[in-house]
């Protein structure tokens, strides 16, 4: 069964679409297991709390390693066993977020190194499909306007535009896995496009 991930800048509508896809799949008899990164195991949730803490100053490389530690544990303890047992797994963010936010946003760059590193962190897990929900910076900002800002969301416009540029680069370099979705439409229209693709994925043998 497929391993599906969602990516996009903050406020792009990922969580909304994850929930719509989960419901649709469940209605079709394929109850997926959903995770939000960082999180999903006791260790990963503790790391999440560290990462979101306003009062901490975190070096960019330390931040990259903390996200990766959380992801390593989630992959080993939950995702790989679930996929092996034949479940559909959906992740709200996965390692493309580290490439975009720490690699692009925080400037740690070196795309090739990070791609190789991420494979090691996850024991070779590669999503079968990644839905990249593309919205303009203005839409992202408008949708985030009412939220309380945590340490990670506190990056400025330049930070978010580097994150977005890196997502666009991944989309160009990995078109077979990374599906670009126009996130400026109504949630139902977006969900319909995602379902058209995901339905085929869960019907593929193997
Ligand atoms: P993310 O998980 O990417 O940060 P959310 O799904 O939490 O994004 O959405 C952020 C905000 O935007 C929420 O208030 C949500 O209700 C709203 N929203 C999500 N998708 C859409 C959409 N397609 N059109 C308008 N508003 C949306
Ligand atoms: P969260 O509230 O889970 O996501 P969202 O704002 O998209 O609803 O916050 C997660 C934050 O962590 C978000 O700003 C992106 C950031 N992040 C990274 O910087 N690197 C990563 O590897 C991951 C998974 C998230």
Coordinates of N, CA and C and ligand atoms in Angstrom, one line a residue:
X1 N 0.8 -1.2 0.0 CA 0.0 0.0 0.0 C 0.9 1.3 0.0
X2 N 0.4 2.3 -0.5 CA 1.2 3.5 -0.8 C 1.6 4.3 0.5
X3 N 2.7 4.9 0.4 CA 3.2 5.9 1.4 C 3.0 7.3 0.7
X4 N 2.2 8.1 1.3 CA 1.8 9.4 0.7 C 2.2 10.5 1.6
X5 N 2.8 11.6 1.1 CA 3.2 12.7 1.9 C 2.6 14.0 1.3
X6 N 2.4 15.0 2.2 CA 2.0 16.3 1.8 C 3.0 17.4 2.1
X7 N 3.2 18.3 1.2 CA 4.2 19.3 1.4 C 3.7 20.7 1.0
X8 N 4.3 21.7 1.5 CA 3.9 23.1 1.1 C 4.3 24.0 2.2
X9 N 4.3 25.3 1.9 CA 4.6 26.3 2.9 C 3.5 26.3 4.0
X10 N 3.8 26.9 5.1 CA 2.8 27.0 6.2 C 1.5 27.7 5.7
X11 N 0.4 27.1 6.0 CA -0.9 27.7 5.6 C -1.3 27.4 4.2
X12 N -0.6 26.4 3.6 CA -0.9 26.1 2.2 C -2.2 25.2 2.1
X13 N -2.6 24.7 3.3 CA -3.8 23.8 3.3 C -3.5 22.3 3.4
X14 N -2.3 22.0 3.8 CA -1.9 20.6 3.9 C -2.8 19.8 4.9
X15 N -2.9 20.3 6.1 CA -3.7 19.6 7.1 C -5.1 19.4 6.7
X16 N -5.7 20.4 6.0 CA -7.1 20.3 5.5 C -7.2 19.2 4.5
X17 N -6.2 19.1 3.6 CA -6.3 18.1 2.6 C -5.9 16.7 3.1
X18 N -5.1 16.6 4.1 CA -4.8 15.3 4.7 C -6.0 14.7 5.3
X19 N -6.8 15.6 6.0 CA -8.0 15.1 6.6 C -9.1 14.7 5.6
X20 N -9.2 15.5 4.5 CA -10.2 15.1 3.4 C -9.8 13.8 2.8
X21 N -8.5 13.6 2.5 CA -8.0 12.4 1.9 C -8.3 11.2 2.8
X22 N -8.0 11.4 4.1 CA -8.2 10.3 5.1 C -9.6 9.9 5.1
X23 N -10.5 10.8 5.1 CA -11.9 10.5 5.2 C -12.4 9.8 3.9
X24 N -11.9 10.3 2.8 CA -12.3 9.6 1.5 C -11.8 8.2 1.4
X25 N -10.5 8.0 1.8 CA -10.0 6.6 1.8 C -10.7 5.7 2.8
X26 N -11.0 6.3 4.0 CA -11.7 5.4 5.0 C -13.1 5.0 4.4
X27 N -13.7 5.9 3.7 CA -15.0 5.6 3.1 C -14.9 4.5 2.1
X28 N -13.8 4.4 1.5 CA -13.6 3.4 0.5 C -13.0 2.1 1.1
X29 N -12.9 2.1 2.4 CA -12.4 0.9 3.1 C -10.9 0.7 3.2
X30 N -10.1 1.8 3.0 CA -8.7 1.8 3.2 C -8.3 2.7 4.3
X31 N -8.7 2.5 5.5 CA -8.4 3.4 6.6 C -6.9 3.7 6.7
X32 N -6.5 4.9 6.4 CA -5.0 5.2 6.4 C -4.6 5.5 7.8
X33 N -3.3 5.4 8.1 CA -2.7 5.9 9.3 C -2.0 7.2 9.0
X34 N -2.4 8.2 9.8 CA -1.9 9.6 9.5 C -0.9 10.1 10.6
X35 N 0.2 10.7 10.1 CA 1.1 11.3 11.0 C 1.4 12.7 10.6
X36 N 1.7 13.5 11.6 CA 2.1 14.9 11.4 C 3.5 15.0 11.9
X37 N 4.4 15.6 11.0 CA 5.8 15.7 11.4 C 6.1 17.1 11.9
X38 N 7.0 17.2 12.9 CA 7.6 16.2 13.6 C 6.6 15.6 14.7
X39 N 6.6 14.3 14.9 CA 5.7 13.7 15.9 C 5.5 12.3 15.6
X40 N 4.4 11.7 16.2 CA 4.0 10.3 15.9 C 4.6 9.2 16.7
X41 N 5.7 9.6 17.5 CA 6.2 8.6 18.5 C 6.4 9.4 19.8
X42 N 6.7 8.8 20.9 CA 6.9 9.5 22.1 C 8.2 10.4 22.0
X43 N 9.2 9.8 21.4 CA 10.5 10.5 21.3 C 10.3 11.7 20.3
X44 N 9.6 11.4 19.2 CA 9.4 12.5 18.2 C 8.5 13.6 18.7
X45 N 7.5 13.3 19.5 CA 6.7 14.4 20.1 C 7.6 15.3 21.1
X46 N 8.5 14.6 21.8 CA 9.3 15.4 22.7 C 10.3 16.3 21.9
X47 N 10.8 15.7 20.8 CA 11.6 16.6 19.9 C 10.8 17.7 19.4
X48 N 9.6 17.5 19.0 CA 8.7 18.5 18.5 C 8.6 19.7 19.5
X49 N 8.4 19.3 20.7 CA 8.3 20.3 21.8 C 9.5 21.2 21.9
X50 N 10.7 20.5 21.7 CA 12.0 21.3 21.8 C 12.0 22.2 20.6
X51 N 11.6 21.7 19.4 CA 11.8 22.5 18.2 C 10.8 23.7 18.2
X52 N 9.7 23.6 18.8 CA 8.7 24.7 18.8 C 8.9 25.7 19.9
X53 N 9.8 25.4 20.8 CA 10.0 26.2 22.0 C 10.6 27.6 21.7
X54 N 9.9 28.7 21.9 CA 10.3 30.0 21.7 C 11.6 30.4 22.4
X55 N 11.7 29.8 23.6 CA 12.8 30.3 24.5 C 14.2 29.7 24.1
X56 N 14.2 28.8 23.2 CA 15.5 28.2 22.8 C 16.1 28.8 21.6
X57 N 17.4 28.9 21.6 CA 18.1 29.3 20.4 C 18.7 28.0 19.8
X58 N 18.4 27.7 18.6 CA 18.8 26.5 18.0 C 19.6 26.7 16.7
X59 N 20.8 26.2 16.7 CA 21.7 26.3 15.5 C 21.0 25.6 14.3
X60 N 21.1 26.2 13.1 CA 20.5 25.5 11.9 C 20.8 24.0 11.8
X61 N 22.1 23.7 12.0 CA 22.4 22.3 11.8 C 21.8 21.4 12.9
X62 N 21.8 22.0 14.1 CA 21.2 21.3 15.2 C 19.7 21.1 14.9
X63 N 19.1 22.1 14.3 CA 17.7 22.0 14.0 C 17.4 20.9 12.9
X64 N 18.3 20.8 12.0 CA 18.2 19.8 10.9 C 18.3 18.4 11.6
X65 N 19.3 18.3 12.5 CA 19.5 17.0 13.1 C 18.3 16.6 14.0
X66 N 17.7 17.6 14.7 CA 16.5 17.3 15.5 C 15.3 16.8 14.7
X67 N 15.0 17.5 13.6 CA 14.0 17.1 12.7 C 14.3 15.6 12.2
X68 N 15.5 15.4 11.9 CA 15.9 14.1 11.4 C 15.8 13.0 12.4
X69 N 16.2 13.3 13.7 CA 16.0 12.4 14.7 C 14.6 11.9 14.9
X70 N 13.7 13.0 14.9 CA 12.3 12.7 15.1 C 11.8 11.8 13.9
X71 N 12.2 12.1 12.7 CA 11.8 11.3 11.5 C 12.4 9.9 11.5
X72 N 13.6 9.8 12.0 CA 14.2 8.5 12.0 C 13.4 7.5 12.9
X73 N 13.0 8.0 14.1 CA 12.3 7.2 15.0 C 10.9 6.9 14.5
X74 N 10.3 7.9 13.9 CA 8.9 7.7 13.3 C 9.0 6.6 12.2
X75 N 10.0 6.7 11.4 CA 10.1 5.8 10.2 C 10.3 4.4 10.7
X76 N 11.2 4.2 11.7 CA 11.6 2.9 12.2 C 10.5 2.3 13.0
X77 N 9.9 3.1 13.9 CA 8.9 2.5 14.9 C 7.5 2.4 14.3
X78 N 7.1 3.3 13.4 CA 5.8 3.3 12.9 C 5.6 3.1 11.4
X79 N 6.3 3.9 10.6 CA 5.9 3.9 9.2 C 6.3 2.6 8.5
X80 N 7.6 2.2 8.7 CA 8.0 1.0 8.0 C 7.2 -0.2 8.4
X81 N 7.0 -0.5 9.7 CA 6.2 -1.6 10.1 C 4.7 -1.5 9.5
X82 N 4.1 -0.3 9.5 CA 2.8 -0.2 9.0 C 2.7 -0.5 7.5
X83 N 3.7 0.0 6.8 CA 3.7 -0.3 5.3 C 3.8 -1.8 5.1
X84 N 4.7 -2.4 5.9 CA 4.9 -3.8 5.7 C 3.7 -4.6 6.0
X85 N 2.9 -4.1 7.0 CA 1.6 -4.8 7.3 C 0.5 -4.5 6.3
X86 N 0.8 -3.7 5.3 CA -0.2 -3.5 4.2 C -1.1 -2.3 4.5
X87 N -0.7 -1.3 5.4 CA -1.5 -0.2 5.6 C -1.1 1.0 4.7
X88 N -2.1 1.9 4.4 CA -1.8 3.1 3.7 C -1.3 4.1 4.8
X89 N -0.2 4.8 4.5 CA 0.4 5.8 5.5 C 0.4 7.1 4.8
X90 N -0.1 8.1 5.6 CA -0.1 9.5 5.1 C 0.6 10.4 6.1
X91 N 1.6 11.2 5.6 CA 2.3 12.1 6.5 C 2.1 13.5 6.1
X92 N 1.7 14.3 7.0 CA 1.7 15.8 6.9 C 3.1 16.3 7.1
X93 N 3.8 16.5 6.0 CA 5.3 16.8 5.9 C 6.1 15.5 6.1
X94 N 7.2 15.5 5.4 CA 8.2 14.4 5.5 C 9.6 15.1 5.1
X95 N 10.5 14.3 4.6 CA 11.9 14.9 4.5 C 12.0 16.0 3.5
X96 N 11.1 16.2 2.6 CA 11.2 17.3 1.7 C 11.1 18.6 2.5
X97 N 10.4 18.6 3.6 CA 10.3 19.8 4.5 C 11.7 20.1 5.0
X98 N 12.5 19.1 5.3 CA 13.8 19.4 5.8 C 14.7 20.0 4.7
X99 N 14.5 19.5 3.5 CA 15.3 20.1 2.3 C 14.8 21.5 2.1
X100 N 13.5 21.8 2.2 CA 13.0 23.1 1.9 C 13.3 24.1 3.0
X101 N 13.0 23.7 4.3 CA 13.2 24.7 5.4 C 14.6 24.8 5.9
X102 N 15.2 23.6 6.2 CA 16.6 23.7 6.7 C 17.6 23.9 5.5
X103 N 17.4 23.2 4.4 CA 18.3 23.3 3.3 C 18.1 24.7 2.6
X104 N 16.9 25.0 2.2 CA 16.6 26.3 1.5 C 16.5 27.5 2.5
X105 N 15.5 27.3 3.4 CA 15.2 28.4 4.3 C 16.4 28.9 5.2
X106 N 17.0 27.9 5.9 CA 18.1 28.2 6.8 C 19.4 28.2 6.1
X107 N 19.4 27.9 4.8 CA 20.6 28.0 4.0 C 21.7 26.9 4.1
X108 N 21.2 25.8 4.6 CA 22.2 24.7 4.7 C 22.5 24.0 3.3
X109 N 21.6 24.3 2.4 CA 21.9 24.0 1.0 C 22.2 22.5 0.7
X110 N 23.1 22.4 -0.3 CA 23.6 21.1 -0.6 C 22.6 20.0 -0.7
X111 N 21.8 20.2 -1.7 CA 20.7 19.3 -2.1 C 21.0 17.9 -2.2
X112 N 22.1 17.6 -2.8 CA 22.5 16.2 -3.1 C 22.8 15.5 -1.7
X113 N 23.6 16.2 -0.9 CA 24.0 15.6 0.4 C 22.8 15.3 1.2
X114 N 21.8 16.3 1.2 CA 20.6 16.2 2.0 C 19.7 15.0 1.6
X115 N 19.7 14.9 0.3 CA 18.8 13.8 -0.3 C 19.4 12.4 0.2
X116 N 20.7 12.3 0.1 CA 21.3 11.0 0.5 C 21.1 10.8 2.0
X117 N 21.4 11.9 2.8 CA 21.2 11.8 4.2 C 19.8 11.4 4.6
X118 N 18.8 12.0 4.0 CA 17.4 11.7 4.3 C 17.1 10.2 4.1
X119 N 17.6 9.6 3.0 CA 17.4 8.2 2.8 C 18.0 7.4 3.9
X120 N 19.1 7.8 4.4 CA 19.7 7.0 5.5 C 18.9 7.2 6.8
X121 N 18.4 8.4 7.0 CA 17.6 8.7 8.2 C 16.4 7.8 8.3
X122 N 15.8 7.6 7.1 CA 14.5 6.9 7.1 C 14.6 5.4 6.7
X123 N 15.9 4.9 6.6 CA 16.1 3.5 6.2 C 15.6 3.3 4.8
X124 N 15.8 4.3 3.9 CA 15.5 4.1 2.5 C 14.0 4.3 2.1
X125 N 13.3 4.9 3.0 CA 11.8 5.1 2.7 C 11.8 6.3 1.7
X126 N 11.0 6.1 0.6 CA 10.7 7.1 -0.4 C 9.2 7.2 -0.6
X127 N 8.6 8.3 -0.4 CA 7.1 8.4 -0.6 C 6.8 7.9 -2.0
X128 N 5.7 7.2 -2.1 CA 5.2 6.8 -3.5 C 4.6 8.0 -4.2
X129 N 4.0 8.9 -3.4 CA 3.5 10.2 -4.0 C 3.6 11.3 -2.9
X130 N 4.0 12.5 -3.4 CA 4.0 13.7 -2.6 C 3.2 14.7 -3.2
X131 N 2.1 15.2 -2.5 CA 1.3 16.3 -3.0 C 1.9 17.6 -2.5
X132 N 2.4 18.4 -3.4 CA 2.9 19.7 -3.1 C 1.9 20.7 -3.3
X133 N 1.3 21.3 -2.3 CA 0.2 22.2 -2.4 C 0.9 23.6 -2.6
X134 N 0.7 24.2 -3.8 CA 1.4 25.4 -4.1 C 0.4 26.6 -3.9
X135 N 0.8 27.5 -3.0 CA 0.0 28.8 -2.9 C 1.0 29.9 -2.9
X136 N 0.4 31.1 -3.2 CA 1.3 32.3 -3.2 C 1.7 32.7 -1.8
X137 N 2.8 33.4 -1.6 CA 3.1 33.9 -0.3 C 2.0 34.7 0.4
X138 N 1.3 35.4 -0.4 CA 0.2 36.3 0.1 C -0.9 35.4 0.7
X139 N -1.3 34.3 0.0 CA -2.3 33.4 0.5 C -1.8 32.7 1.8
X140 N -0.6 32.3 1.8 CA 0.0 31.7 3.0 C -0.1 32.6 4.2
X141 N 0.3 33.8 3.9 CA 0.3 34.8 5.0 C -1.2 35.1 5.5
X142 N -2.1 35.2 4.6 CA -3.5 35.5 5.0 C -4.0 34.4 5.8
X143 N -3.8 33.1 5.4 CA -4.3 32.0 6.1 C -3.7 31.7 7.4
X144 N -2.4 32.3 7.6 CA -1.8 32.1 8.9 C -2.0 33.2 9.8
X145 N -2.7 34.2 9.3 CA -2.8 35.5 10.1 C -3.4 35.3 11.5
X146 N -4.3 34.4 11.7 CA -5.0 34.2 13.0 C -4.3 33.3 13.9
X147 N -3.2 32.7 13.4 CA -2.6 31.7 14.3 C -1.6 32.3 15.2
X148 N -1.4 31.6 16.3 CA -0.3 31.9 17.2 C 1.0 31.4 16.5
X149 N 2.0 32.3 16.5 CA 3.3 31.9 15.8 C 4.2 31.2 16.7
X150 N 4.7 30.0 16.3 CA 5.7 29.3 17.1 C 7.1 29.6 16.6
X151 N 8.1 29.1 17.2 CA 9.5 29.4 16.8 C 9.7 29.2 15.3
X152 N 9.2 28.1 14.8 CA 9.5 27.7 13.4 C 8.7 28.6 12.4
X153 N 7.6 29.1 12.8 CA 6.8 29.9 11.9 C 7.2 31.4 11.9
X154 N 8.2 31.7 12.7 CA 8.6 33.1 12.9 C 9.5 33.6 11.8
X155 N 9.9 32.7 10.9 CA 10.8 33.2 9.8 C 10.1 34.3 9.0
X156 N 10.9 35.2 8.4 CA 10.4 36.3 7.7 C 10.0 36.0 6.2
X157 N 9.7 37.0 5.4 CA 9.3 36.8 4.0 C 10.4 36.2 3.2
X158 N 11.7 36.6 3.5 CA 12.8 36.1 2.7 C 13.0 34.6 3.0
X159 N 12.8 34.2 4.3 CA 12.9 32.8 4.6 C 11.9 32.0 3.9
X160 N 10.6 32.5 3.9 CA 9.6 31.7 3.2 C 9.8 31.6 1.7
X161 N 10.3 32.7 1.2 CA 10.5 32.6 -0.3 C 11.6 31.7 -0.6
X162 N 12.6 31.5 0.2 CA 13.7 30.5 0.0 C 13.1 29.1 0.1
X163 N 12.2 28.9 1.1 CA 11.6 27.6 1.3 C 10.8 27.3 0.0
X164 N 10.0 28.3 -0.5 CA 9.2 28.0 -1.7 C 10.0 27.7 -2.9
X165 N 11.1 28.5 -3.1 CA 12.0 28.2 -4.2 C 12.5 26.8 -4.2
X166 N 12.8 26.3 -3.0 CA 13.4 24.9 -2.9 C 12.3 23.9 -3.2
X167 N 11.1 24.1 -2.8 CA 10.0 23.2 -3.2 C 9.9 23.2 -4.7
X168 N 10.0 24.3 -5.3 CA 9.8 24.4 -6.8 C 11.0 23.6 -7.4
X169 N 12.1 23.7 -6.8 CA 13.3 22.9 -7.4 C 13.0 21.4 -7.2
X170 N 12.5 21.0 -6.1 CA 12.2 19.6 -5.9 C 11.2 19.1 -7.0
X171 N 10.2 20.0 -7.2 CA 9.2 19.7 -8.2 C 9.8 19.5 -9.6
X172 N 10.8 20.3 -9.9 CA 11.4 20.2 -11.2 C 12.2 18.9 -11.3
X173 N 12.9 18.6 -10.2 CA 13.9 17.5 -10.2 C 13.3 16.1 -10.0
X174 N 12.1 16.0 -9.3 CA 11.5 14.7 -9.0 C 10.0 14.7 -9.5
X175 N 9.8 15.0 -10.8 CA 8.4 15.1 -11.2 C 7.6 13.8 -11.1
X176 N 8.3 12.7 -11.1 CA 7.5 11.4 -11.0 C 6.9 11.1 -9.7
X177 N 7.5 11.7 -8.6 CA 6.9 11.5 -7.3 C 6.2 12.8 -6.8
X178 N 6.6 13.9 -7.2 CA 6.2 15.2 -6.6 C 5.1 15.8 -7.4
X179 N 3.9 15.8 -7.0 CA 2.8 16.3 -7.8 C 2.4 17.7 -7.4
X180 N 2.5 18.6 -8.3 CA 2.1 20.0 -7.9 C 0.6 20.2 -8.0
X181 N 0.1 20.7 -6.9 CA -1.4 20.9 -6.8 C -1.6 22.4 -6.6
X182 N -2.5 23.0 -7.4 CA -2.8 24.4 -7.2 C -3.7 24.6 -6.0
X183 N -3.1 25.2 -4.9 CA -3.8 25.3 -3.6 C -4.7 26.5 -3.5
X184 N -4.8 27.3 -4.6 CA -5.6 28.5 -4.5 C -7.1 28.3 -4.7
X185 N -7.5 27.0 -5.0 CA -8.9 26.8 -5.2 C -9.7 26.4 -4.0
X186 N -10.9 26.1 -4.1 CA -11.7 25.6 -3.0 C -11.2 24.3 -2.5
X187 N -11.2 24.0 -1.2 CA -10.7 22.8 -0.6 C -11.3 21.5 -1.3
X188 N -12.6 21.6 -1.7 CA -13.2 20.4 -2.3 C -12.7 20.1 -3.7
X189 N -12.4 21.2 -4.4 CA -11.8 21.0 -5.8 C -10.4 20.4 -5.7
X190 N -9.6 20.9 -4.7 CA -8.3 20.4 -4.5 C -8.3 18.9 -4.1
X191 N -9.3 18.6 -3.2 CA -9.4 17.2 -2.7 C -9.8 16.3 -3.8
X192 N -10.6 16.7 -4.7 CA -11.0 15.9 -5.9 C -9.9 15.5 -6.8
X193 N -9.0 16.5 -7.0 CA -7.8 16.3 -7.9 C -6.9 15.3 -7.2
X194 N -6.7 15.4 -5.9 CA -5.8 14.5 -5.1 C -6.4 13.1 -5.1
X195 N -7.7 13.0 -4.9 CA -8.4 11.7 -4.9 C -8.2 11.0 -6.2
X196 N -8.4 11.7 -7.3 CA -8.2 11.1 -8.6 C -6.9 10.3 -8.7
X197 N -5.9 11.0 -8.2 CA -4.5 10.3 -8.3 C -4.4 9.3 -7.2
X198 N -4.8 9.5 -6.0 CA -4.6 8.6 -4.9 C -5.4 7.3 -5.1
X199 N -6.6 7.4 -5.6 CA -7.4 6.3 -5.9 C -6.6 5.3 -6.7
X200 N -6.0 5.8 -7.8 CA -5.2 4.9 -8.6 C -4.0 4.3 -7.9
X201 N -3.4 5.0 -7.0 CA -2.3 4.5 -6.2 C -2.7 3.3 -5.3
X202 N -3.8 3.4 -4.7 CA -4.2 2.3 -3.8 C -4.7 1.1 -4.5
X203 N -5.0 1.3 -5.8 CA -5.4 0.1 -6.6 C -4.2 -0.6 -7.3
X204 N -3.1 0.1 -7.2 CA -1.9 -0.6 -7.9 C -1.5 -1.8 -7.1
X205 N -1.2 -2.9 -7.8 CA -0.8 -4.1 -7.1 C 0.6 -3.9 -6.4
X206 N 0.8 -4.6 -5.3 CA 2.1 -4.6 -4.6 C 2.2 -3.6 -3.5
Ligands
LIG1 P1 -1.3 23.9 6.7 O1 -1.5 22.6 7.3 O2 -0.7 23.7 5.3 O3 -0.6 24.9 7.6 P2 -4.2 24.3 7.0 O4 -4.9 23.1 6.4 O5 -4.1 24.3 8.5 O6 -2.8 24.5 6.4 O7 -4.9 25.6 6.5 C1 -4.6 26.9 7.0 C2 -5.9 27.7 7.1 O8 -6.4 27.9 5.8 C3 -7.0 27.1 7.9 O9 -7.7 28.1 8.5 C4 -7.9 26.4 6.8 O10 -9.2 26.3 7.2 C5 -7.7 27.4 5.6 N1 -7.8 26.7 4.3 C6 -7.2 25.5 4.0 N2 -7.4 25.2 2.7 C7 -8.1 26.2 2.2 C8 -8.5 26.5 0.8 N3 -8.3 25.7 -0.2 N4 -9.1 27.7 0.6 C9 -9.3 28.6 1.7 N5 -8.9 28.4 2.9 C10 -8.3 27.2 3.2
LIG2 P1 3.3 22.6 11.9 O1 2.5 23.4 12.8 O2 3.3 21.1 12.1 O3 3.0 22.8 10.4 P2 2.1 23.8 9.6 O4 2.5 25.2 10.0 O5 2.5 23.5 8.2 O6 0.7 23.4 9.9 O7 4.7 23.2 12.0 C1 5.8 22.6 11.6 C2 6.8 23.7 11.3 O8 8.1 23.0 11.2 C3 6.6 24.4 9.9 O9 6.9 25.7 10.1 C4 7.6 23.7 9.1 C5 8.7 23.3 10.0 N1 9.5 22.1 9.6 C6 10.8 22.3 9.3 O10 11.4 23.4 9.3 N2 11.5 21.1 8.9 C7 11.0 19.9 8.9 O11 11.7 18.9 8.5 C8 9.6 19.8 9.2 C9 8.9 18.4 9.2 C10 8.9 20.9 9.6

